[in-house]
């Protein structure tokens, strides 16, 4: 549940386990011991450890080589879609129509699906649990809830499945108030939190967390009764200003505040909710100066990609890890807890729990 507190002893015990399963640079050399023996002769440093993927799922599909790489998106570890939406960098035309593929086995196989509007000025793909949505501008939205067999066409605002996928409670765009999704629209809550510069809201059952920023300072409030009353929860000061404050839930229900810097590249400020009423700063001693993405992955751990590579924040420190990813990957956590790592030219799935992951690279080759 949200706000689960992990005792310091648990965090201390967890680090050796992580070092044994996935983290490469956590282990530190023991302190030198006095010895009467002469020191050993110097040797060449060991080459860096090369870590590969646990599995590469490479499939060739019947797509002409002139098509650009597809945009691939997964809803969970099994279900995903691939959209080939450009040829030689240009939008599809009559000689190069958009092509859609789907997988239900994590990318081991892909089946062609009928694209409802293959010629359009702009093509986009959105995948959520139980649905795939295509945007074909200027014609509108096409939504399928049967795996891409049939599509329903709508125009105007986003389809309901996309709005619903963001959760029962959301910030209503343009109004800076929290609304509750009733299946057809967002209805403003009768009681709103006193949060300046409201940016985001997260929830788990009746527990709601709202957060915002004003003049670089973070603010947050918590409701434990579905938004009928709110308790202001002061966010401890940190070094530097915050530009955007996001509420992020880990797969185990732990609630985090991720404070993106004003330049959107500096390493963010981090806090964890304790006892559903106070925020605890999450230190990350040794962290890089910048971060591309931050993703809570459970048991007090946050995975990070940055220009320096890939790391994990654990027990108040930042550790480099030997995952087969680069700093160019952007990390998100899917509905089933799978890490999706999107790079400029690939997508990698990390299945498992906390830092102990099985890494699967998914590749679609064209004919």
Short mmCIF file of C-alpha atoms in Angstrom, two decimals, residues 15-267:
data_model
loop_
_atom_site.label_atom_id
_atom_site.label_comp_id
_atom_site.label_asym_id
_atom_site.label_seq_id
_atom_site.Cartn_x
_atom_site.Cartn_y
_atom_site.Cartn_z
CA UNK A 15 22.27 -3.96 -0.73
CA UNK A 16 24.31 -7.19 -0.58
CA UNK A 17 21.45 -9.01 -2.28
CA UNK A 18 21.41 -6.47 -5.10
CA UNK A 19 25.14 -6.74 -5.52
CA UNK A 20 24.84 -10.48 -5.90
CA UNK A 21 22.12 -10.38 -8.54
CA UNK A 22 22.37 -7.29 -10.69
CA UNK A 23 24.45 -4.39 -9.45
CA UNK A 24 28.03 -4.38 -10.63
CA UNK A 25 29.71 -1.45 -8.90
CA UNK A 26 28.06 -1.64 -5.46
CA UNK A 27 30.72 -3.90 -4.03
CA UNK A 28 33.61 -1.95 -2.56
CA UNK A 29 37.13 -3.32 -1.97
CA UNK A 30 37.84 -4.16 1.69
CA UNK A 31 40.16 -1.84 3.63
CA UNK A 32 43.87 -2.69 3.38
CA UNK A 33 45.28 -4.94 6.12
CA UNK A 34 48.79 -4.66 7.54
CA UNK A 35 50.93 -7.53 6.29
CA UNK A 36 54.54 -8.56 6.54
CA UNK A 37 54.42 -9.99 3.04
CA UNK A 38 55.73 -7.83 0.19
CA UNK A 39 53.05 -6.24 -1.94
CA UNK A 40 52.22 -8.15 -5.12
CA UNK A 41 53.62 -6.99 -8.42
CA UNK A 42 51.30 -4.63 -10.29
CA UNK A 43 49.15 -6.21 -12.95
CA UNK A 44 47.16 -4.84 -15.87
CA UNK A 45 43.65 -3.74 -14.89
CA UNK A 46 40.90 -6.21 -15.64
CA UNK A 47 38.82 -5.38 -18.71
CA UNK A 48 35.38 -3.94 -18.00
CA UNK A 49 32.62 -6.48 -17.58
CA UNK A 50 30.48 -6.87 -20.68
CA UNK A 51 26.89 -7.68 -19.89
CA UNK A 52 24.61 -8.93 -22.62
CA UNK A 53 20.89 -9.44 -22.90
CA UNK A 54 19.26 -12.50 -21.40
CA UNK A 55 17.28 -12.88 -24.60
CA UNK A 56 17.04 -11.18 -27.99
CA UNK A 57 13.69 -11.57 -29.71
CA UNK A 58 14.46 -10.71 -33.32
CA UNK A 59 11.66 -11.14 -35.83
CA UNK A 60 11.51 -10.32 -39.53
CA UNK A 61 8.22 -8.84 -40.73
CA UNK A 62 6.95 -8.29 -44.25
CA UNK A 63 7.76 -4.59 -44.41
CA UNK A 64 9.76 -3.09 -47.29
CA UNK A 65 13.22 -1.82 -46.44
CA UNK A 66 12.31 1.75 -47.42
CA UNK A 67 10.22 2.08 -44.24
CA UNK A 68 11.84 3.77 -41.26
CA UNK A 69 12.22 1.92 -37.98
CA UNK A 70 8.88 1.32 -36.27
CA UNK A 71 7.60 2.98 -33.13
CA UNK A 72 7.11 0.12 -30.64
CA UNK A 73 5.13 0.37 -27.42
CA UNK A 74 4.17 -2.26 -24.84
CA UNK A 75 1.29 -2.23 -22.35
CA UNK A 76 2.83 -5.06 -20.32
CA UNK A 77 5.50 -7.72 -20.78
CA UNK A 78 3.37 -9.63 -23.31
CA UNK A 79 1.22 -7.17 -25.24
CA UNK A 80 2.66 -4.60 -27.60
CA UNK A 81 2.22 -2.90 -30.95
CA UNK A 82 4.53 -1.62 -33.68
CA UNK A 83 3.68 1.20 -36.08
CA UNK A 84 5.66 1.74 -39.27
CA UNK A 85 4.65 5.32 -39.96
CA UNK A 86 7.27 6.84 -42.25
CA UNK A 87 9.36 6.11 -45.32
CA UNK A 88 12.73 7.83 -45.75
CA UNK A 89 11.72 10.22 -42.97
CA UNK A 90 8.51 11.36 -44.68
CA UNK A 91 4.91 10.62 -43.58
CA UNK A 92 3.19 7.74 -45.39
CA UNK A 93 1.60 8.48 -48.75
CA UNK A 94 -0.10 6.43 -51.37
CA UNK A 95 3.10 4.58 -52.14
CA UNK A 96 4.03 4.08 -48.50
CA UNK A 97 1.03 3.50 -46.26
CA UNK A 98 1.26 3.09 -42.47
CA UNK A 99 1.60 -0.51 -41.31
CA UNK A 100 0.52 -1.88 -37.92
CA UNK A 101 1.68 -5.04 -36.15
CA UNK A 102 0.78 -6.57 -32.79
CA UNK A 103 2.30 -9.11 -30.41
CA UNK A 104 0.76 -11.07 -27.54
CA UNK A 105 3.89 -13.00 -26.58
CA UNK A 106 6.37 -10.27 -25.72
CA UNK A 107 7.75 -9.81 -29.23
CA UNK A 108 8.51 -13.47 -30.02
CA UNK A 109 6.07 -13.18 -32.92
CA UNK A 110 4.25 -10.32 -34.63
CA UNK A 111 1.03 -10.41 -36.63
CA UNK A 112 -0.05 -7.80 -39.21
CA UNK A 113 -3.15 -5.80 -38.29
CA UNK A 114 -5.37 -3.69 -40.55
CA UNK A 115 -4.61 -0.01 -40.10
CA UNK A 116 -7.95 1.86 -40.22
CA UNK A 117 -6.46 5.05 -41.75
CA UNK A 118 -3.09 4.18 -43.35
CA UNK A 119 -2.64 7.50 -45.17
CA UNK A 120 -2.57 10.61 -42.99
CA UNK A 121 -0.44 13.68 -42.37
CA UNK A 122 0.68 12.39 -38.98
CA UNK A 123 0.45 8.93 -37.40
CA UNK A 124 0.80 8.16 -33.68
CA UNK A 125 0.45 5.04 -31.53
CA UNK A 126 -0.70 4.74 -27.89
CA UNK A 127 -0.85 1.45 -26.02
CA UNK A 128 -2.62 0.98 -22.68
CA UNK A 129 -3.76 -2.18 -20.88
CA UNK A 130 -6.59 -3.67 -22.89
CA UNK A 131 -6.50 -1.22 -25.79
CA UNK A 132 -4.48 0.25 -28.63
CA UNK A 133 -5.21 3.76 -29.92
CA UNK A 134 -4.09 5.32 -33.21
CA UNK A 135 -4.11 9.02 -33.99
CA UNK A 136 -4.23 9.71 -37.73
CA UNK A 137 -4.28 13.47 -38.18
CA UNK A 138 -6.39 15.21 -39.36
CA UNK A 139 -8.92 12.35 -39.34
CA UNK A 140 -9.04 11.68 -35.59
CA UNK A 141 -8.72 8.74 -33.22
CA UNK A 142 -9.09 5.00 -33.84
CA UNK A 143 -9.49 2.77 -30.78
CA UNK A 144 -9.39 -1.03 -30.57
CA UNK A 145 -10.20 -3.10 -27.49
CA UNK A 146 -10.01 -6.48 -29.24
CA UNK A 147 -6.30 -6.59 -30.04
CA UNK A 148 -6.46 -4.59 -33.24
CA UNK A 149 -9.12 -6.65 -35.00
CA UNK A 150 -11.62 -3.77 -35.16
CA UNK A 151 -11.36 -0.04 -34.51
CA UNK A 152 -13.88 2.60 -33.40
CA UNK A 153 -13.45 6.07 -34.89
CA UNK A 154 -13.84 9.28 -32.84
CA UNK A 155 -12.86 12.91 -33.29
CA UNK A 156 -12.18 15.69 -30.83
CA UNK A 157 -10.72 14.99 -27.36
CA UNK A 158 -8.75 11.91 -26.45
CA UNK A 159 -10.66 8.61 -26.37
CA UNK A 160 -11.98 7.53 -22.98
CA UNK A 161 -9.56 4.58 -22.74
CA UNK A 162 -6.57 6.94 -22.81
CA UNK A 163 -8.02 9.22 -20.15
CA UNK A 164 -9.05 6.28 -17.95
CA UNK A 165 -5.55 4.77 -18.20
CA UNK A 166 -4.15 7.78 -16.34
CA UNK A 167 -6.09 6.83 -13.23
CA UNK A 168 -9.31 7.62 -11.45
CA UNK A 169 -8.04 11.01 -10.23
CA UNK A 170 -6.31 13.49 -12.52
CA UNK A 171 -5.46 17.15 -12.82
CA UNK A 172 -7.92 18.71 -15.25
CA UNK A 173 -5.90 20.34 -18.00
CA UNK A 174 -6.13 24.11 -18.08
CA UNK A 175 -8.02 24.37 -14.79
CA UNK A 176 -5.42 23.38 -12.16
CA UNK A 177 -7.97 21.38 -10.19
CA UNK A 178 -8.27 17.66 -9.45
CA UNK A 179 -11.04 15.75 -11.15
CA UNK A 180 -12.49 12.27 -10.71
CA UNK A 181 -13.08 10.16 -13.83
CA UNK A 182 -16.63 8.82 -13.94
CA UNK A 183 -16.18 6.81 -17.13
CA UNK A 184 -17.11 9.63 -19.45
CA UNK A 185 -15.66 12.84 -18.06
CA UNK A 186 -13.54 14.35 -15.32
CA UNK A 187 -15.66 15.93 -12.57
CA UNK A 188 -13.90 18.41 -10.24
CA UNK A 189 -13.68 17.27 -6.63
CA UNK A 190 -15.88 19.21 -4.24
CA UNK A 191 -12.88 19.87 -1.97
CA UNK A 192 -9.58 20.86 -3.57
CA UNK A 193 -6.11 20.71 -1.95
CA UNK A 194 -4.37 23.97 -1.08
CA UNK A 195 -1.36 23.18 -3.29
CA UNK A 196 0.19 26.15 -5.13
CA UNK A 197 1.04 25.49 -8.78
CA UNK A 198 -0.74 22.11 -8.84
CA UNK A 199 1.06 19.76 -11.25
CA UNK A 200 0.01 16.21 -10.52
CA UNK A 201 -2.01 13.79 -8.39
CA UNK A 202 -1.41 10.13 -7.60
CA UNK A 203 -3.67 7.71 -5.81
CA UNK A 204 -4.01 4.23 -4.39
CA UNK A 205 -7.58 3.51 -3.35
CA UNK A 206 -8.83 6.34 -1.12
CA UNK A 207 -5.32 7.75 -0.60
CA UNK A 208 -4.65 10.76 -2.84
CA UNK A 209 -1.42 12.75 -3.10
CA UNK A 210 -1.35 16.15 -4.82
CA UNK A 211 1.84 18.08 -5.61
CA UNK A 212 2.88 21.34 -7.22
CA UNK A 213 5.56 24.03 -7.41
CA UNK A 214 5.57 27.78 -6.92
CA UNK A 215 8.69 29.94 -7.26
CA UNK A 216 10.87 26.84 -7.31
CA UNK A 217 9.51 25.47 -4.01
CA UNK A 218 7.68 22.11 -3.79
CA UNK A 219 4.29 21.69 -2.12
CA UNK A 220 2.16 18.61 -1.42
CA UNK A 221 -1.05 17.54 0.30
CA UNK A 222 -2.55 14.16 1.17
CA UNK A 223 -6.13 12.93 1.41
CA UNK A 224 -6.99 9.62 3.08
CA UNK A 225 -10.72 9.68 2.28
CA UNK A 226 -10.91 10.01 -1.49
CA UNK A 227 -10.50 13.77 -1.61
CA UNK A 228 -13.16 14.81 0.92
CA UNK A 229 -10.51 16.43 3.12
CA UNK A 230 -6.84 17.28 2.67
CA UNK A 231 -3.81 17.51 4.94
CA UNK A 232 -0.95 19.79 3.92
CA UNK A 233 2.31 17.82 4.11
CA UNK A 234 5.37 20.11 4.09
CA UNK A 235 8.10 19.00 1.70
CA UNK A 236 11.58 19.41 3.27
CA UNK A 237 13.83 21.91 1.54
CA UNK A 238 16.49 20.62 -0.84
CA UNK A 239 19.42 22.18 -2.67
CA UNK A 240 18.36 24.11 -5.73
CA UNK A 241 14.97 24.91 -7.19
CA UNK A 242 12.38 22.56 -8.64
CA UNK A 243 10.66 23.22 -11.95
CA UNK A 244 8.08 20.40 -12.10
CA UNK A 245 6.97 18.11 -9.27
CA UNK A 246 5.54 14.67 -10.12
CA UNK A 247 3.84 12.10 -7.90
CA UNK A 248 5.06 8.63 -8.90
CA UNK A 249 3.92 5.29 -7.47
CA UNK A 250 6.30 2.33 -7.36
CA UNK A 251 5.02 -1.17 -8.16
CA UNK A 252 4.89 -1.95 -4.42
CA UNK A 253 2.70 1.12 -3.72
CA UNK A 254 5.42 3.37 -2.31
CA UNK A 255 4.76 7.03 -3.17
CA UNK A 256 7.57 9.25 -4.45
CA UNK A 257 7.90 12.90 -5.33
CA UNK A 258 10.25 13.50 -8.26
CA UNK A 259 11.25 17.14 -8.51
CA UNK A 260 12.54 17.87 -11.99
CA UNK A 261 14.94 20.79 -12.20
CA UNK A 262 14.06 23.92 -14.11
CA UNK A 263 16.47 22.97 -16.91
CA UNK A 264 14.85 19.48 -17.12
CA UNK A 265 18.29 17.79 -17.26
CA UNK A 266 19.75 18.23 -13.78
CA UNK A 267 19.53 15.30 -11.36
#
